[in-house]
PDB file of C-alpha atoms in Angstrom:
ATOM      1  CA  UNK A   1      74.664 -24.995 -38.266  1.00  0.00           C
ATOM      2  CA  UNK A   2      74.718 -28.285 -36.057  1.00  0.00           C
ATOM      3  CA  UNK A   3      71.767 -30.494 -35.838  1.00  0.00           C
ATOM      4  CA  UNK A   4      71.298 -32.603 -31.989  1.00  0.00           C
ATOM      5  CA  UNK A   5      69.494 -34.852 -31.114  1.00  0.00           C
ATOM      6  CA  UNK A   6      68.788 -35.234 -27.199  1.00  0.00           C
ATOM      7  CA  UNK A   7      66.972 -38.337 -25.238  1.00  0.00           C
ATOM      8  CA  UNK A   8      66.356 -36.958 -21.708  1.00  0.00           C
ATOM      9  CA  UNK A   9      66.263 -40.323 -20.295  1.00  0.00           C
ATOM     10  CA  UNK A  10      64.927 -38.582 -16.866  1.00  0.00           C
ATOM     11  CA  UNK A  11      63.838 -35.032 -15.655  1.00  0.00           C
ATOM     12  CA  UNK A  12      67.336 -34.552 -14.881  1.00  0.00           C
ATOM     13  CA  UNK A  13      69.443 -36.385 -17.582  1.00  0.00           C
ATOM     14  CA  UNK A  14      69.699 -37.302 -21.176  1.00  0.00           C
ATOM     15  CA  UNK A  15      72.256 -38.247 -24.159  1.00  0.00           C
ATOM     16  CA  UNK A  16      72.502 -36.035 -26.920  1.00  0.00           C
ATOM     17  CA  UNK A  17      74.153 -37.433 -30.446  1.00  0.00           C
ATOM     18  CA  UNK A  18      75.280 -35.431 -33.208  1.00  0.00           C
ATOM     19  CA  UNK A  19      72.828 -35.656 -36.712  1.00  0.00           C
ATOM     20  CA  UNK A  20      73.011 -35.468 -39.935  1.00  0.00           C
ATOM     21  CA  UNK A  21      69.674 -35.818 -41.575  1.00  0.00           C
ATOM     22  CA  UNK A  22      66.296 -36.642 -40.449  1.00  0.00           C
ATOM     23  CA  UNK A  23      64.748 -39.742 -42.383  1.00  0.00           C
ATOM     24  CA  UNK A  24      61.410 -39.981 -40.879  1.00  0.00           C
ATOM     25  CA  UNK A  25      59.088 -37.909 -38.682  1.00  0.00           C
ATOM     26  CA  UNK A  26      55.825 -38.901 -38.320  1.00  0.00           C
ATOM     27  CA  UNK A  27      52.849 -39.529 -35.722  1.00  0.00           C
ATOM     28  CA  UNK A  28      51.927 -43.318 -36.505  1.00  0.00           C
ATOM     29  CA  UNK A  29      48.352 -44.286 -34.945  1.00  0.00           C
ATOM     30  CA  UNK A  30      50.543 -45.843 -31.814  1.00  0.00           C
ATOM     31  CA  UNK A  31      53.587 -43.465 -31.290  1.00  0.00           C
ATOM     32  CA  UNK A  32      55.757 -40.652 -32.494  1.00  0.00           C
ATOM     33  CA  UNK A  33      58.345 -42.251 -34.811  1.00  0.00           C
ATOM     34  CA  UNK A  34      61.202 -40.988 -36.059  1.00  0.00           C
ATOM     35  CA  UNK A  35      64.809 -42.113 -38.148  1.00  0.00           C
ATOM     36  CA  UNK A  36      67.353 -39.938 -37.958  1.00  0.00           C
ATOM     37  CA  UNK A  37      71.578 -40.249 -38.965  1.00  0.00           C
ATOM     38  CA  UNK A  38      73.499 -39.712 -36.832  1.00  0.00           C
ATOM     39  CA  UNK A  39      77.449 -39.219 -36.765  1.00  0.00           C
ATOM     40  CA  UNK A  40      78.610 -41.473 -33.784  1.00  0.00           C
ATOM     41  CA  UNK A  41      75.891 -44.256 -34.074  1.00  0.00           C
ATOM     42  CA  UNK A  42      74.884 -44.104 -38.071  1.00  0.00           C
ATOM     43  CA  UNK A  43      70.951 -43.906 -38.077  1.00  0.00           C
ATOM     44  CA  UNK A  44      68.948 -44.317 -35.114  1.00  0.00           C
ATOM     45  CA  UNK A  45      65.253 -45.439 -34.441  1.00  0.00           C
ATOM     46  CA  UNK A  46      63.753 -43.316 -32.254  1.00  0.00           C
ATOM     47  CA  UNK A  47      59.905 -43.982 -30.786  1.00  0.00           C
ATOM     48  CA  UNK A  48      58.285 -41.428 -28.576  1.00  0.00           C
ATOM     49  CA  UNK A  49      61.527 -39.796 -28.143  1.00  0.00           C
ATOM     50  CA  UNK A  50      63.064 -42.946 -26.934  1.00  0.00           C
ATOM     51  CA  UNK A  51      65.976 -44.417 -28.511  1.00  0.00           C
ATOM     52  CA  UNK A  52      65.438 -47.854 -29.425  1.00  0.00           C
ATOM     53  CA  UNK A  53      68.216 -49.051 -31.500  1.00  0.00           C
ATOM     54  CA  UNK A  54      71.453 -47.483 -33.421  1.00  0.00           C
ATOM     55  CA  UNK A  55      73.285 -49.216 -36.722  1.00  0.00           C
ATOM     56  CA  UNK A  56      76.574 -49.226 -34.251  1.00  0.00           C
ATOM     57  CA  UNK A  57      75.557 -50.716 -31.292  1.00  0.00           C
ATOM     58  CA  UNK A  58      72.081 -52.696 -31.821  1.00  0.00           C
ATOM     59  CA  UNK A  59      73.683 -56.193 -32.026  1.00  0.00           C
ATOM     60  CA  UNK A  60      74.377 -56.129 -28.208  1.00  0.00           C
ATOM     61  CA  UNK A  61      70.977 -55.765 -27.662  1.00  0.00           C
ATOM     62  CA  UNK A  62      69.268 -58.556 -30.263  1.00  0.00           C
ATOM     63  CA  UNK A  63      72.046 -61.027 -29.583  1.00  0.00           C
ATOM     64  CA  UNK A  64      71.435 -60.813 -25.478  1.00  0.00           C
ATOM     65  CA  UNK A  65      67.628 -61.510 -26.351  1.00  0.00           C
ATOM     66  CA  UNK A  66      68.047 -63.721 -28.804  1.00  0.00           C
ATOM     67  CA  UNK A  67      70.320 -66.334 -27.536  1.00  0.00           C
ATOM     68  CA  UNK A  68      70.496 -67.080 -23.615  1.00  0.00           C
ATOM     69  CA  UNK A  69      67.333 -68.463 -24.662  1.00  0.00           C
ATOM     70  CA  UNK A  70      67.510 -70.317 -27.708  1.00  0.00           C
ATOM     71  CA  UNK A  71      70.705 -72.453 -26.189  1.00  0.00           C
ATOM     72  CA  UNK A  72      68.784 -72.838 -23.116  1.00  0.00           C
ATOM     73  CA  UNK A  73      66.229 -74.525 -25.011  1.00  0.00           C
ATOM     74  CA  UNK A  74      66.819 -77.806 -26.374  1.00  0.00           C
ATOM     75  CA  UNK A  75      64.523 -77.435 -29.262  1.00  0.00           C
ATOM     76  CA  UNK A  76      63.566 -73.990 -29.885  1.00  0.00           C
ATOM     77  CA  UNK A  77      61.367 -74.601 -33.150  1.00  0.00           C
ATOM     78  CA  UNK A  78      58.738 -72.682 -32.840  1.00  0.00           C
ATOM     79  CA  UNK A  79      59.854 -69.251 -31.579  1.00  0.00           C
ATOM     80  CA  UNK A  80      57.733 -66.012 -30.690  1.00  0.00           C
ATOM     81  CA  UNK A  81      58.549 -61.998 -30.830  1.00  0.00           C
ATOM     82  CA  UNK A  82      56.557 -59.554 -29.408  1.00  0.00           C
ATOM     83  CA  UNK A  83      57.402 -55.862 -30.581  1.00  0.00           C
ATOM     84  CA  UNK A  84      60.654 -56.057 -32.235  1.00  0.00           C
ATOM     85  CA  UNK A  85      59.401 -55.012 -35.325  1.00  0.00           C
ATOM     86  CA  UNK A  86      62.848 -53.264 -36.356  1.00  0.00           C
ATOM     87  CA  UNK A  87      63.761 -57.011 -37.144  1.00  0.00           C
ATOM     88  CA  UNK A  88      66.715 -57.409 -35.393  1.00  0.00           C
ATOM     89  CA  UNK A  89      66.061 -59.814 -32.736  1.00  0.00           C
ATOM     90  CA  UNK A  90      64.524 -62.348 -35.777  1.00  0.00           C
ATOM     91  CA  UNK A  91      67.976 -61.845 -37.695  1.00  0.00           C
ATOM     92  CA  UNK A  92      69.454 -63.198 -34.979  1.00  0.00           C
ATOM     93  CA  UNK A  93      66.973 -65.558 -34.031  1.00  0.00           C
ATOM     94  CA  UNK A  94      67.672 -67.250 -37.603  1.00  0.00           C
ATOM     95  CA  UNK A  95      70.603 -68.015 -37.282  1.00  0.00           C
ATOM     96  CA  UNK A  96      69.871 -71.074 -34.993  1.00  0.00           C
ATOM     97  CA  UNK A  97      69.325 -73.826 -37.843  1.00  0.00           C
ATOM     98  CA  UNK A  98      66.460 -75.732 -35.073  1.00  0.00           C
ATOM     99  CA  UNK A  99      64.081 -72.960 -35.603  1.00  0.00           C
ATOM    100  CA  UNK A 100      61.258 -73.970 -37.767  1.00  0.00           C
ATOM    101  CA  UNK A 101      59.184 -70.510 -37.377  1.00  0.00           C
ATOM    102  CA  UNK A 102      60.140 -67.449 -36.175  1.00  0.00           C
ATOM    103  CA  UNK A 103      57.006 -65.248 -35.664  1.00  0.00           C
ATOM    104  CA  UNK A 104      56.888 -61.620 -35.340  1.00  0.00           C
ATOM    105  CA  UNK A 105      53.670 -59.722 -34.026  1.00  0.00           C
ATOM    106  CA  UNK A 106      54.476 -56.128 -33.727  1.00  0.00           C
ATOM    107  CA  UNK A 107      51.157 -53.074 -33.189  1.00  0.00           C
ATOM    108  CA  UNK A 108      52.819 -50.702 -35.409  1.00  0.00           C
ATOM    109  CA  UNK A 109      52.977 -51.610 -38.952  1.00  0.00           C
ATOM    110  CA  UNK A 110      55.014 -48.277 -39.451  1.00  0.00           C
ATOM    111  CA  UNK A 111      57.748 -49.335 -37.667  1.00  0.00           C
ATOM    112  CA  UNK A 112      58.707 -52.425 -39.772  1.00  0.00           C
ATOM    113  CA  UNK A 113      57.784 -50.858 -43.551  1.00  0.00           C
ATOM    114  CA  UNK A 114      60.468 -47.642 -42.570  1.00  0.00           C
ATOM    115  CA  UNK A 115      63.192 -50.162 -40.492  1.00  0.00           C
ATOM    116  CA  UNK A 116      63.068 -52.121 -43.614  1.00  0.00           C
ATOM    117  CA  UNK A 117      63.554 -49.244 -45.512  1.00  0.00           C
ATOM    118  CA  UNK A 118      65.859 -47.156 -43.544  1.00  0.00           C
ATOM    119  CA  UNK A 119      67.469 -49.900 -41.476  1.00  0.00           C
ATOM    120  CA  UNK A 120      67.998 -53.269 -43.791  1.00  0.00           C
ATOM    121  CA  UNK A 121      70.963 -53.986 -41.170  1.00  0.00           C
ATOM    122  CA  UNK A 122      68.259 -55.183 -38.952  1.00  0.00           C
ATOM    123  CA  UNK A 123      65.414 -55.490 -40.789  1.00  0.00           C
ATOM    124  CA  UNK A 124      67.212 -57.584 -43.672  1.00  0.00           C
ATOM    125  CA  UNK A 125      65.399 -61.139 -42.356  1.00  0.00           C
ATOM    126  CA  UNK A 126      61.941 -60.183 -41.517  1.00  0.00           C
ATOM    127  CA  UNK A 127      61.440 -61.354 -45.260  1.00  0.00           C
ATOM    128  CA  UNK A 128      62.627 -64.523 -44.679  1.00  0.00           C
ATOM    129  CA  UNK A 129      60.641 -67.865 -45.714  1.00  0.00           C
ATOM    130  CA  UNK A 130      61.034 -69.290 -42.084  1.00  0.00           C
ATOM    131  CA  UNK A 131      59.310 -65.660 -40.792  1.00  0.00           C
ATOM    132  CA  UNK A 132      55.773 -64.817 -40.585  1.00  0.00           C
ATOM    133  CA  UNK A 133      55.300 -60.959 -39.462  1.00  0.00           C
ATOM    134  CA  UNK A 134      51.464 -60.309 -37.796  1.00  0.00           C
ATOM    135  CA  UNK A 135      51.023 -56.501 -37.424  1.00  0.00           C
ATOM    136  CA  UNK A 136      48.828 -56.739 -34.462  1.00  0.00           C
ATOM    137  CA  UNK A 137      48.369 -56.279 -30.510  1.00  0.00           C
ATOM    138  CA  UNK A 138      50.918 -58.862 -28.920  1.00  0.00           C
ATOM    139  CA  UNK A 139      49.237 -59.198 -25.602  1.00  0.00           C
ATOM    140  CA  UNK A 140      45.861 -60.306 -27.958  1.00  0.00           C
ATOM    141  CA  UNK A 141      47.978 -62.829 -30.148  1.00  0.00           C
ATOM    142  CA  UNK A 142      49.235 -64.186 -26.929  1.00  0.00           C
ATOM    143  CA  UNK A 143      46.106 -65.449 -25.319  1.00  0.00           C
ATOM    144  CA  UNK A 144      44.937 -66.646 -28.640  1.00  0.00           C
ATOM    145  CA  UNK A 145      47.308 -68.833 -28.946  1.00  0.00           C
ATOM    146  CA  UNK A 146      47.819 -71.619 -25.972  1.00  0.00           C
ATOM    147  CA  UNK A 147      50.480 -73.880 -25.778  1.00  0.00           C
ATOM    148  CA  UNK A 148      52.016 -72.633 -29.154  1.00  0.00           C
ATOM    149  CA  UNK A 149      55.529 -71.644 -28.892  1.00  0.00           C
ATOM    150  CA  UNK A 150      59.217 -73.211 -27.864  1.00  0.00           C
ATOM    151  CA  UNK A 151      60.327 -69.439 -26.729  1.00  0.00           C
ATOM    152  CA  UNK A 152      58.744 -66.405 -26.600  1.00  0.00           C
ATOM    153  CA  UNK A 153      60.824 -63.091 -26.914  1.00  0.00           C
ATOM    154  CA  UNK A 154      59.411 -59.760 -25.645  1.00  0.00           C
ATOM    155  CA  UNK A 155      61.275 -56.759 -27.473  1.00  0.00           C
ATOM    156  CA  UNK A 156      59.348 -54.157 -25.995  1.00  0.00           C
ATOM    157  CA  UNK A 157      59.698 -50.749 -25.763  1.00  0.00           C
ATOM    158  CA  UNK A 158      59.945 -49.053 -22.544  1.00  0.00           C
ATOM    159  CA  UNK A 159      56.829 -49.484 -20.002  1.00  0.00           C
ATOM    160  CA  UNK A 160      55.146 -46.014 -21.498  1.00  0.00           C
ATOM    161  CA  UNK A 161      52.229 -46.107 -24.541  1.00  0.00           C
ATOM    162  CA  UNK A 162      50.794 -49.418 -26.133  1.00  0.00           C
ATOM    163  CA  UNK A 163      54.024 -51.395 -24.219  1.00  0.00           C
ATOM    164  CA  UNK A 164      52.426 -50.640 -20.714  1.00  0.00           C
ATOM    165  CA  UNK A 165      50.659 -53.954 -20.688  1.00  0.00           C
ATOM    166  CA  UNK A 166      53.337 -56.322 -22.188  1.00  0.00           C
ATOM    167  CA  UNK A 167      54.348 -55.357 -18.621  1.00  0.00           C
ATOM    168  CA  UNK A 168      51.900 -56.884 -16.548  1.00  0.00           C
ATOM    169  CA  UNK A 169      51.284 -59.831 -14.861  1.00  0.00           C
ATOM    170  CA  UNK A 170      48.646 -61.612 -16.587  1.00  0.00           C
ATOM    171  CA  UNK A 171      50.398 -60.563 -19.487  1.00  0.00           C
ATOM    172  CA  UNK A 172      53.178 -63.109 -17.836  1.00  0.00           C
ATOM    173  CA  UNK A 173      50.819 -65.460 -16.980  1.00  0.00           C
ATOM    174  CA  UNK A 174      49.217 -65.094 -21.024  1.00  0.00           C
ATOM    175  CA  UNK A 175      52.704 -66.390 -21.823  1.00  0.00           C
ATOM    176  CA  UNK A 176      53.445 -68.858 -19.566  1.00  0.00           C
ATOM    177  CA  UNK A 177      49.930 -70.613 -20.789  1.00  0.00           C
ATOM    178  CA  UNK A 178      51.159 -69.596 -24.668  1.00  0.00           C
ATOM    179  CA  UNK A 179      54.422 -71.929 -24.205  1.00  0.00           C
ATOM    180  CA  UNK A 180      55.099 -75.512 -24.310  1.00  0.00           C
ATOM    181  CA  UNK A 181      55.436 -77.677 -21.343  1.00  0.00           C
ATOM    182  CA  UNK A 182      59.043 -76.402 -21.431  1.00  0.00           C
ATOM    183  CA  UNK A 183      58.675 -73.342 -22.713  1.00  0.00           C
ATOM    184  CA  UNK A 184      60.604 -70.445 -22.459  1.00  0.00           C
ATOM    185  CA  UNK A 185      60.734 -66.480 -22.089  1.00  0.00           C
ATOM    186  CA  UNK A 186      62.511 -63.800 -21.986  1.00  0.00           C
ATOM    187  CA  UNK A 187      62.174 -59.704 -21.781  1.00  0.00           C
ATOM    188  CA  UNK A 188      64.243 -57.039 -21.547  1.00  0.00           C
ATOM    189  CA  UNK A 189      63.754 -55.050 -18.379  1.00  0.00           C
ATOM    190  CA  UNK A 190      64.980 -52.203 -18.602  1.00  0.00           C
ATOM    191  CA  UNK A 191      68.043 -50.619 -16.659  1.00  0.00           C
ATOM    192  CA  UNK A 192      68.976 -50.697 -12.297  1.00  0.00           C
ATOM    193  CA  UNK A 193      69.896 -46.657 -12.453  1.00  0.00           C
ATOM    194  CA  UNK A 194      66.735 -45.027 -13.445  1.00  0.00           C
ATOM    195  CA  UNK A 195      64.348 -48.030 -13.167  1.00  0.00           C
ATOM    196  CA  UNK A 196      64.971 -50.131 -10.324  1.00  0.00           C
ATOM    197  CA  UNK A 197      60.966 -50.409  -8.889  1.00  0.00           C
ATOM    198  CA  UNK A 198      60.344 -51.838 -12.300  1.00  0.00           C
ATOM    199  CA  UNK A 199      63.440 -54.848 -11.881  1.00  0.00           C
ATOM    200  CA  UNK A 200      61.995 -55.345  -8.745  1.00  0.00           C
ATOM    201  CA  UNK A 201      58.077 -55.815  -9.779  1.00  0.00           C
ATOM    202  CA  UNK A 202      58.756 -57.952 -12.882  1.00  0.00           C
ATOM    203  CA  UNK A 203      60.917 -60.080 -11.259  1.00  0.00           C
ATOM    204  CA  UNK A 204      58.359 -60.227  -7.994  1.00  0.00           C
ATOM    205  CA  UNK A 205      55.575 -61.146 -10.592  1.00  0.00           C
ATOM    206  CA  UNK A 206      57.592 -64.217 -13.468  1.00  0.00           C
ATOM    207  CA  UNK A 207      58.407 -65.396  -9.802  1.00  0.00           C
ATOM    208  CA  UNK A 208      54.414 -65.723  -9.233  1.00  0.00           C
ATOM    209  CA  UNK A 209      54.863 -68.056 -12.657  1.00  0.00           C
ATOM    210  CA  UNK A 210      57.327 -69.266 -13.587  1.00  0.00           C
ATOM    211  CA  UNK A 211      59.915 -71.967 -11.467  1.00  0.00           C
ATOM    212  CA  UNK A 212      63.316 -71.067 -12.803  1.00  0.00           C
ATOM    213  CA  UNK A 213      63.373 -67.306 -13.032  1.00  0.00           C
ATOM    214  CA  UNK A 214      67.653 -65.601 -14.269  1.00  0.00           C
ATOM    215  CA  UNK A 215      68.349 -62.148 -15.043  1.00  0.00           C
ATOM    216  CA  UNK A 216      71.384 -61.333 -16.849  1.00  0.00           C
ATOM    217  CA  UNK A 217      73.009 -58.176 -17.791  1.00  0.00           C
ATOM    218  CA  UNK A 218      74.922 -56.364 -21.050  1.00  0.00           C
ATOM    219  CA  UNK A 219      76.723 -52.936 -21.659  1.00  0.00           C
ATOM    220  CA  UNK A 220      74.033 -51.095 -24.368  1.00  0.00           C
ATOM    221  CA  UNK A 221      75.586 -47.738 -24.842  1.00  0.00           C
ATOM    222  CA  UNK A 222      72.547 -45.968 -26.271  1.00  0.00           C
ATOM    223  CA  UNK A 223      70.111 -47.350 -23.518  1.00  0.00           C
ATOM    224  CA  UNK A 224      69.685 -45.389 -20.294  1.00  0.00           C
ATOM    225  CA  UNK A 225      73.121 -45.859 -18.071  1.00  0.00           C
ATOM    226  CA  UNK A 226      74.522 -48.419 -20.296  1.00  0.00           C
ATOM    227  CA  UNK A 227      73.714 -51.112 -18.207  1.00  0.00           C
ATOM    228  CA  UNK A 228      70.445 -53.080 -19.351  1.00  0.00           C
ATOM    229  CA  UNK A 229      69.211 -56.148 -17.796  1.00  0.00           C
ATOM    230  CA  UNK A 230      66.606 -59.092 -19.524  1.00  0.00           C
ATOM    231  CA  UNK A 231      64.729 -61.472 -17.659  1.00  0.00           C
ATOM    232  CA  UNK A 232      64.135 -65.168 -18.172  1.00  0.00           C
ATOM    233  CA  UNK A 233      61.385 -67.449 -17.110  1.00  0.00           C
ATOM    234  CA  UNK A 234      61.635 -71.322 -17.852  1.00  0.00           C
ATOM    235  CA  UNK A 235      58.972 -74.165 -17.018  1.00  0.00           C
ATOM    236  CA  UNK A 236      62.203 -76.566 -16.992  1.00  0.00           C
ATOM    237  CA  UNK A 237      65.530 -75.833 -18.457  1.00  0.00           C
ATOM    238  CA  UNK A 238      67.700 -73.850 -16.223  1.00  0.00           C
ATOM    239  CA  UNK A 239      70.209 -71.039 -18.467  1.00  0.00           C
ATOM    240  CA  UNK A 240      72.951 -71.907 -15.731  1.00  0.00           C
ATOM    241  CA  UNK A 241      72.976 -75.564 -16.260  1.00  0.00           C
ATOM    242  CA  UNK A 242      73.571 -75.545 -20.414  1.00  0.00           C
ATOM    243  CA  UNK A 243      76.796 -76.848 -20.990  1.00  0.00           C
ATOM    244  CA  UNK A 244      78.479 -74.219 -22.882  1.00  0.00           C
ATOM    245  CA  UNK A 245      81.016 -76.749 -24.428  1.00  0.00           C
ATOM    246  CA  UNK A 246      78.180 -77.618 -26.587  1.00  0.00           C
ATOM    247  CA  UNK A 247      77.716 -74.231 -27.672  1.00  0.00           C
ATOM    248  CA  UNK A 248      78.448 -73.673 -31.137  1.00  0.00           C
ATOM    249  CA  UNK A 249      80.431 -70.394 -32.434  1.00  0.00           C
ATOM    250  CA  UNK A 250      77.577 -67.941 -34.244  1.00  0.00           C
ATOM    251  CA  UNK A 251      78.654 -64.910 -36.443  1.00  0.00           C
ATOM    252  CA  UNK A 252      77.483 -63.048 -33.335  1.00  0.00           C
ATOM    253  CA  UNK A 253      79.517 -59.614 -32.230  1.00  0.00           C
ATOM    254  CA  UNK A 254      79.080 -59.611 -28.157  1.00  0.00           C
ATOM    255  CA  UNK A 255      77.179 -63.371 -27.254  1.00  0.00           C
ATOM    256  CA  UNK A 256      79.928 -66.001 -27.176  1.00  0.00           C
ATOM    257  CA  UNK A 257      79.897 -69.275 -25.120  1.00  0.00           C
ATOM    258  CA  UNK A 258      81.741 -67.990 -22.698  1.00  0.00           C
ATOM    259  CA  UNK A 259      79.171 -65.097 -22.109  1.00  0.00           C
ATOM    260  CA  UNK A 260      76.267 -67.348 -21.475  1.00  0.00           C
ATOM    261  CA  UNK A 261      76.726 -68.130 -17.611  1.00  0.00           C
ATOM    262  CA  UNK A 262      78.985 -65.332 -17.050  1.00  0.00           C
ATOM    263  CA  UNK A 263      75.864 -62.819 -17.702  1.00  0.00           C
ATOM    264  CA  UNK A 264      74.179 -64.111 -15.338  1.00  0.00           C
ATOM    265  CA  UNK A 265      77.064 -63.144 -12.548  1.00  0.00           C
ATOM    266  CA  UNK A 266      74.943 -59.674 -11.641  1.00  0.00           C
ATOM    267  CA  UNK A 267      76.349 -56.630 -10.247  1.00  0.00           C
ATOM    268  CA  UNK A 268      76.196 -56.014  -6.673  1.00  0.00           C
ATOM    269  CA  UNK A 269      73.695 -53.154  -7.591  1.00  0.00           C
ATOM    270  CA  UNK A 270      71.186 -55.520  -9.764  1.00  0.00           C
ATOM    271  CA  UNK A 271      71.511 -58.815  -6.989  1.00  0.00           C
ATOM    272  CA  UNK A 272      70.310 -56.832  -4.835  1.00  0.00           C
ATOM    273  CA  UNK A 273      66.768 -55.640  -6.395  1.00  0.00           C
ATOM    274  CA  UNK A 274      66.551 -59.041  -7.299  1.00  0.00           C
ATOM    275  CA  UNK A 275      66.308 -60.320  -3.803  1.00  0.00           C
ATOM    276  CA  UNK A 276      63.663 -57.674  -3.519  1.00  0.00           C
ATOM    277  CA  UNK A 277      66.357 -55.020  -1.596  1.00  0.00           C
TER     278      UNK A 277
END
C-alpha cells in the first residue's frame, strides 16, 4: 500500500509527496508537529500541516535569508533568529567568519530537540560555540532587548498559530528599536499567488519604519507556488548598493554574488503589490 502525504496549500489546492515512514507525530504545547520521509524530498518537517522545510530543497530557503543580509551589512557580529529552530538559517549564518553570536530564540523547544535528531543536515550547527539557542516567545525577547543586534532574521512560519504576531507592526517597530543604529532585518513573506494582501501589508507597515525597505525573490519548490519572496528593512545600508565584487564565494548551493542584486529584479506580478497595486 502507498503512503501520501498532502499540504492543501488553499481550499482549492495542495502538493502531495510520496512517504515512506513517519518519524514524528505529536501535538507540542504550540503546534501539530510532524517528520515524515519522503521519496522525492528525503524527510520533511511539517508544522500544523504546513511544510516547512525538505532535506532536498531547504538550502534555497536558509541561504536567501541568511545572506542578502549579512553582505549588506558591513559588520554583522551580533546576529538574531527568530523561529528557525530547524537550524538551518544559523548553519548558514556561520559561515560568515564576522559573526561573533548567532542567537536563536525559537517558542517550541520540540521543534529543535527532533530537527536535531531527525534532521542533523540543518540542525548540525545549532550546537555550535558561537550559538546560543533561547527556547522562548521571540516577539518577548525582542523588546527585551534594545539596541542589541547587527541583523535580525525572522524564520517564521506562516501568519497562522503563535507566528501571527511576528507579523505585526509593532512587532516591526520591536525590531527596528532591537537593532543597531544600522541595523538590519529581514523576513520571509510568504508567496504573490495565494498571499498577495499579506506582501502588500508588510511591506505598507517596514515602510512605516524602516528608510530603505527591498524585497527579493527565490524558486522554493516545496513552498506554496514556488515562488517565495523575503523582505528587508535597513536603518542605512542599501542591499542594491553592495559591491558584489567584494563578495566572497561561500559553499552555498543557490546564493552566489551574482544573485545578490539580481533578486531583487521582481517579477512583474510581485512589483506590482509592492507599489501597493
Amino acid at each position: 500500500m502507498e503512503l501520501w502525504y498532502t499540504e492543501k496549500q488553499t481550499e482549492n489546492f495542495g502538493i502531495t509527496a510520496k512517504i515512506t515512514e513517519t518519524l514524528v507525530n505529536e501535538q507540542t504545547e504550540f503546534q501539530h508537529l510532524a517528520i515524515i520521509d519522503t521519496v522525492e524530498f528525503g524527510r520533511m518537517l511539517v508544522l500544523d500541516g504546513m511544510v516547512m522545510t525538505t532535506v532536498k530543497d531547504e538550502f534555497v530557503y536558509h541561504e536567501m535569508v541568511a545572506h542578502p543580509a549579512l553582505f549588506t551589512h558591513p559588520n554583522p557580529e551580533q546576529v538574531l533568529v527568530v523561529g528557525g529552530g530547524d537550524g538551518g538559517v544559523i548553519r548558514e549564518v556561520l559561515k560568515h567568519p564576522k559573526v561573533k553570536k548567532a542567537v536563536l530564540v525559537e517558542i517550541d523547544g520540540k521543534v529543535v530537540e527532533y530537527c536535531k535528531k531527525y534532521i542533523p543536515e540543518t540542525a548540525g550547527e545549532l550546537d555550535n560555540p558561537r550559538v546560543e539557542v533561547i527556547i522562548n516567545d521571540g516577539y518577548m525577547h525582542i523588546h527585551d532587548h534594545k539596541n542589541t543586534y547587527d541583523v535580525i532574521m525572522v524564520d517564521s512560519t506562516e501568519p497562522v498559530g503563535p507566528a501571527v504576531q511576528l507579523f505585526s507592526q509593532g512587532f516591526y517597530k520591536g525590531i527596528y528599536d532591537a537593532l543597531k543604529e544600522d541595523g538590519i532585518f529581514v523576513a520571509q513573506t510568504d508567496n504573490p499567488w495565494f498571499k498577495a494582501d499579506l506582501i502588500r501589508t508588510v511591506n505598507r507597515d517596514v515602510k512605516e519604519i524602516f528608510p530603505i525597505v527591498r524585497v527579493y525573490v527565490a524558486n522554493i519548490p516545496t513552498y506554496p507556488s514556488g515562488l517565495w519572496t523575503f523582505t528587508m528593512g535597513s536603518k542605512k545600508h542599501d542591499p542594491l548598493q553592495v559591491d558584489t565584487d567584494a563578495i566572497p564565494e561561500l559553499d552555498t548551493k543557490y546564493y552566489t554574488p551574482r544573485l545578490h542584486k539580481a533578486a531583487f529584479a521582481l517579477p512583474r506580478i510581485v512589483e506590482d503589490l509592492v507599489k501597493g497595486e
